[in-house]
Amino acid sequence: MLSHKQIWEAIDRLAERHELTPSGLARRAGLDPTSFNKSKRLSADGRLRWPSTESIAKVLDATGASMEQFLAFMQPAASSAGERIGERAAPPPGSAIPLLGFAQAGAGGFFDDGGFPAGHGWDVVEFPTNPSQKSGIYALEVQGESMMPLYRDGDVLIVEPGAQVRRNDRVVVRTGAGEVMAKVLLRQSSRSIELMSLNPEHPNRTLDLADVDWIARIIWASQ
């Protein structure tokens, strides 16, 4: 799983590569200049603050960097005295992970009882992996406009089944009726879950846990 520290370090190293401060990088991306300041990375009560997917997408667009290059910045910087500041480290080795469309994910036979990929008919996609990542991650390709404006048709969501989910996590949920949806987890009790829709034109949902096949956390989105 990608850590809070890794993602912020990747932003810092991307800024260095373009001879910018974190504030300068935010400004170039059209964001508030303080968005990437170190003081913004923790809340007043010490909770971790994460950069949004939208902010990272804007940074990549402003610098011309690819998602693969951004992920490569999460690797430890080389310690060689001859390496220049901002020189990109070699990307981590790619790993083929299962890929499925949202429409297919609603059909039977693609997942086991725990929500892990199973069966046949999966495509694959390369995703740079970290040695600490858990096995079982897979990718779902967004189809349609129901998750706008956060996720667009063709975006790929990297999902980790079995991971602990918390309030405000972005999750994928599959119901016993075969409906698959990406939402924000608002609340989970012993009997139900409350989900916020990503698209304001779609209502929020409350589901009985008995009606939920599985819930998996979204750990990354390739946009």
CSV table of C-alpha atoms in Angstrom, one decimal:
chain,number,residue,atom,x,y,z
A,1,MET,CA,0.0,0.0,0.0
A,2,LEU,CA,1.2,3.5,-0.8
A,3,SER,CA,2.1,5.4,2.3
A,4,HIS,CA,1.4,9.0,3.3
A,5,LYS,CA,5.2,9.6,3.5
A,6,GLN,CA,5.8,8.1,0.1
A,7,ILE,CA,3.2,10.2,-1.7
A,8,TRP,CA,4.4,13.5,-0.2
A,9,GLU,CA,8.0,12.6,-0.9
A,10,ALA,CA,7.1,12.0,-4.5
A,11,ILE,CA,5.6,15.5,-4.7
A,12,ASP,CA,8.7,17.0,-3.2
A,13,ARG,CA,11.0,15.1,-5.7
A,14,LEU,CA,8.8,16.1,-8.6
A,15,ALA,CA,9.1,19.7,-7.6
A,16,GLU,CA,12.9,19.3,-7.3
A,17,ARG,CA,13.1,17.8,-10.8
A,18,HIS,CA,11.5,20.9,-12.2
A,19,GLU,CA,13.6,23.2,-10.0
A,20,LEU,CA,10.6,24.3,-8.0
A,21,THR,CA,9.6,24.5,-4.4
A,22,PRO,CA,6.5,22.6,-3.3
A,23,SER,CA,4.7,26.0,-3.3
A,24,GLY,CA,6.0,26.7,-6.8
A,25,LEU,CA,4.8,23.3,-8.0
A,26,ALA,CA,1.3,24.0,-6.6
A,27,ARG,CA,1.2,27.4,-8.2
A,28,ARG,CA,2.2,26.0,-11.6
A,29,ALA,CA,-0.6,23.4,-11.3
A,30,GLY,CA,-3.2,26.2,-10.6
A,31,LEU,CA,-3.6,25.2,-6.9
A,32,ASP,CA,-3.4,27.3,-3.8
A,33,PRO,CA,0.4,28.0,-3.2
A,34,THR,CA,0.2,26.5,0.3
A,35,SER,CA,-1.4,23.2,-0.8
A,36,PHE,CA,1.8,21.2,-0.6
A,37,ASN,CA,3.4,23.0,2.3
A,38,LYS,CA,4.8,20.7,5.0
A,39,SER,CA,2.5,22.4,7.5
A,40,LYS,CA,-0.5,21.2,5.5
A,41,ARG,CA,0.5,17.5,5.7
A,42,LEU,CA,-0.8,17.0,9.2
A,43,SER,CA,-4.0,18.4,10.7
A,44,ALA,CA,-3.9,20.3,14.0
A,45,ASP,CA,-4.8,17.2,15.9
A,46,GLY,CA,-2.0,15.2,14.2
A,47,ARG,CA,-4.1,13.3,11.7
A,48,LEU,CA,-2.5,12.6,8.3
A,49,ARG,CA,-3.6,14.8,5.4
A,50,TRP,CA,-3.4,13.3,1.9
A,51,PRO,CA,-3.1,15.1,-1.4
A,52,SER,CA,-6.3,14.6,-3.5
A,53,THR,CA,-6.3,12.6,-6.7
A,54,GLU,CA,-7.4,15.8,-8.4
A,55,SER,CA,-4.4,17.7,-7.1
A,56,ILE,CA,-2.0,15.1,-8.2
A,57,ALA,CA,-3.7,14.9,-11.7
A,58,LYS,CA,-3.2,18.7,-12.1
A,59,VAL,CA,0.4,18.5,-11.0
A,60,LEU,CA,1.1,15.7,-13.6
A,61,ASP,CA,-0.6,17.7,-16.3
A,62,ALA,CA,1.3,20.9,-15.4
A,63,THR,CA,4.7,19.1,-15.4
A,64,GLY,CA,4.1,16.6,-18.2
A,65,ALA,CA,5.0,13.7,-15.9
A,66,SER,CA,3.3,10.4,-16.3
A,67,MET,CA,1.8,8.3,-13.4
A,68,GLU,CA,4.6,5.8,-13.8
A,69,GLN,CA,7.2,8.6,-13.3
A,70,PHE,CA,5.3,9.9,-10.3
A,71,LEU,CA,5.2,6.4,-8.7
A,72,ALA,CA,9.0,6.0,-9.4
A,73,PHE,CA,9.6,9.1,-7.3
A,74,MET,CA,8.3,7.1,-4.3
A,75,GLN,CA,11.4,5.0,-4.4
A,76,PRO,CA,14.3,6.0,-2.2
A,77,ALA,CA,16.6,8.6,-3.8
A,78,ALA,CA,20.0,7.2,-4.9
A,79,SER,CA,22.8,8.0,-2.5
A,80,SER,CA,25.5,8.2,-5.1
A,81,ALA,CA,27.5,11.5,-4.8
A,82,GLY,CA,27.4,11.8,-8.6
A,83,GLU,CA,23.6,11.9,-8.8
A,84,ARG,CA,22.1,15.3,-9.5
A,85,ILE,CA,19.3,16.7,-7.4
A,86,GLY,CA,16.0,15.8,-9.0
A,87,GLU,CA,17.4,13.0,-11.2
A,88,ARG,CA,14.8,10.3,-11.5
A,89,ALA,CA,15.4,7.0,-9.8
A,90,ALA,CA,14.7,3.8,-11.8
A,91,PRO,CA,11.0,2.9,-11.6
A,92,PRO,CA,10.0,0.0,-9.5
A,93,PRO,CA,9.5,-3.3,-11.4
A,94,GLY,CA,6.1,-3.6,-13.0
A,95,SER,CA,3.7,-6.3,-12.0
A,96,ALA,CA,0.7,-7.5,-14.0
A,97,ILE,CA,-2.4,-7.2,-11.8
A,98,PRO,CA,-5.9,-8.4,-12.8
A,99,LEU,CA,-8.1,-5.8,-14.6
A,100,LEU,CA,-11.8,-5.9,-15.0
A,101,GLY,CA,-14.5,-3.4,-16.2
A,102,PHE,CA,-17.1,-2.3,-13.7
A,103,ALA,CA,-19.9,-3.8,-15.8
A,104,GLN,CA,-18.1,-7.2,-15.7
A,105,ALA,CA,-17.5,-6.9,-12.0
A,106,GLY,CA,-21.2,-7.2,-11.4
A,107,ALA,CA,-21.4,-10.6,-13.0
A,108,GLY,CA,-20.7,-13.8,-11.1
A,109,GLY,CA,-17.5,-15.8,-11.1
A,110,PHE,CA,-14.9,-13.1,-11.0
A,111,PHE,CA,-14.4,-12.8,-7.2
A,112,ASP,CA,-14.2,-15.2,-4.3
A,113,ASP,CA,-16.2,-14.8,-1.1
A,114,GLY,CA,-13.7,-12.3,0.3
A,115,GLY,CA,-13.8,-10.0,-2.8
A,116,PHE,CA,-10.4,-11.2,-4.1
A,117,PRO,CA,-10.0,-11.8,-7.8
A,118,ALA,CA,-10.8,-15.3,-8.9
A,119,GLY,CA,-12.0,-17.3,-12.0
A,120,HIS,CA,-11.2,-16.6,-15.6
A,121,GLY,CA,-11.8,-13.7,-18.0
A,122,TRP,CA,-9.7,-11.1,-16.4
A,123,ASP,CA,-7.5,-8.8,-18.5
A,124,VAL,CA,-4.2,-7.5,-16.9
A,125,VAL,CA,-2.6,-4.1,-16.5
A,126,GLU,CA,0.9,-3.2,-15.4
A,127,PHE,CA,1.1,-1.5,-12.0
A,128,PRO,CA,4.5,-0.5,-10.4
A,129,THR,CA,4.5,-2.4,-7.1
A,130,ASN,CA,6.2,-1.8,-3.8
A,131,PRO,CA,7.8,-4.7,-1.9
A,132,SER,CA,5.6,-3.9,1.1
A,133,GLN,CA,2.3,-4.1,-1.0
A,134,LYS,CA,0.0,-6.9,-0.1
A,135,SER,CA,-0.9,-9.4,-2.7
A,136,GLY,CA,-4.4,-9.5,-4.1
A,137,ILE,CA,-4.7,-5.9,-5.4
A,138,TYR,CA,-6.5,-5.6,-8.7
A,139,ALA,CA,-7.8,-2.9,-11.1
A,140,LEU,CA,-11.3,-1.8,-12.1
A,141,GLU,CA,-11.8,0.3,-15.2
A,142,VAL,CA,-14.5,3.0,-14.8
A,143,GLN,CA,-17.2,2.7,-17.4
A,144,GLY,CA,-19.7,5.6,-18.0
A,145,GLU,CA,-20.1,8.9,-16.3
A,146,SER,CA,-21.8,8.0,-13.0
A,147,MET,CA,-18.6,8.7,-11.0
A,148,MET,CA,-18.0,12.2,-12.5
A,149,PRO,CA,-16.4,14.5,-11.7
A,150,LEU,CA,-13.9,12.5,-9.6
A,151,TYR,CA,-13.5,9.5,-11.9
A,152,ARG,CA,-14.1,9.6,-15.7
A,153,ASP,CA,-14.9,6.9,-18.2
A,154,GLY,CA,-11.7,4.9,-18.8
A,155,ASP,CA,-10.0,5.8,-15.5
A,156,VAL,CA,-8.5,2.8,-13.7
A,157,LEU,CA,-9.0,2.3,-10.0
A,158,ILE,CA,-6.5,0.2,-8.1
A,159,VAL,CA,-8.3,-1.7,-5.4
A,160,GLU,CA,-7.1,-3.6,-2.3
A,161,PRO,CA,-9.6,-6.2,-1.0
A,162,GLY,CA,-9.4,-7.2,2.6
A,163,ALA,CA,-7.9,-3.9,3.7
A,164,GLN,CA,-9.4,-2.2,6.7
A,165,VAL,CA,-11.7,0.7,5.7
A,166,ARG,CA,-12.3,3.8,7.6
A,167,ARG,CA,-14.6,6.8,7.4
A,168,ASN,CA,-14.0,9.0,4.4
A,169,ASP,CA,-12.1,6.2,2.5
A,170,ARG,CA,-13.0,5.8,-1.2
A,171,VAL,CA,-14.2,2.3,-1.7
A,172,VAL,CA,-15.7,-0.1,-4.2
A,173,VAL,CA,-18.8,-2.0,-3.0
A,174,ARG,CA,-20.5,-5.0,-4.6
A,175,THR,CA,-24.0,-5.9,-3.5
A,176,GLY,CA,-25.5,-9.3,-3.4
A,177,ALA,CA,-27.7,-8.2,-6.4
A,178,GLY,CA,-24.5,-7.7,-8.5
A,179,GLU,CA,-24.4,-3.9,-8.3
A,180,VAL,CA,-20.8,-2.5,-8.2
A,181,MET,CA,-20.2,1.1,-7.2
A,182,ALA,CA,-17.4,3.4,-6.2
A,183,LYS,CA,-18.4,5.6,-3.2
A,184,VAL,CA,-17.0,7.4,-0.1
A,185,LEU,CA,-17.6,5.5,3.1
A,186,LEU,CA,-19.4,7.8,5.5
A,187,ARG,CA,-20.3,5.5,8.3
A,188,GLN,CA,-20.2,1.8,9.1
A,189,SER,CA,-22.0,0.1,11.9
A,190,SER,CA,-22.5,-3.6,12.8
A,191,ARG,CA,-25.6,-3.7,10.6
A,192,SER,CA,-25.2,-1.1,7.8
A,193,ILE,CA,-23.0,1.2,5.8
A,194,GLU,CA,-23.6,4.7,4.6
A,195,LEU,CA,-22.1,5.7,1.3
A,196,MET,CA,-21.7,9.1,-0.3
A,197,SER,CA,-21.9,9.3,-4.1
A,198,LEU,CA,-19.0,10.8,-6.0
A,199,ASN,CA,-21.4,12.3,-8.6
A,200,PRO,CA,-23.8,14.9,-7.0
A,201,GLU,CA,-26.5,13.9,-9.4
A,202,HIS,CA,-26.6,10.4,-7.8
A,203,PRO,CA,-28.1,9.9,-4.3
A,204,ASN,CA,-26.2,8.7,-1.3
A,205,ARG,CA,-26.8,5.1,-0.3
A,206,THR,CA,-27.4,3.2,2.9
A,207,LEU,CA,-27.0,-0.6,2.6
A,208,ASP,CA,-27.6,-3.4,5.1
A,209,LEU,CA,-24.4,-5.3,5.6
A,210,ALA,CA,-26.4,-8.5,4.8
A,211,ASP,CA,-26.9,-7.1,1.3
A,212,VAL,CA,-23.2,-6.4,0.7
A,213,ASP,CA,-21.0,-9.1,-0.9
A,214,TRP,CA,-17.7,-7.2,-0.2
A,215,ILE,CA,-16.2,-3.8,0.2
A,216,ALA,CA,-12.7,-2.9,-0.9
A,217,ARG,CA,-10.6,0.2,-0.5
A,218,ILE,CA,-9.4,2.3,-3.5
A,219,ILE,CA,-5.7,2.8,-3.0
A,220,TRP,CA,-4.9,4.7,-6.3
A,221,ALA,CA,-6.5,6.0,-9.4
A,222,SER,CA,-4.8,6.2,-12.8
A,223,GLN,CA,-6.2,9.2,-14.6
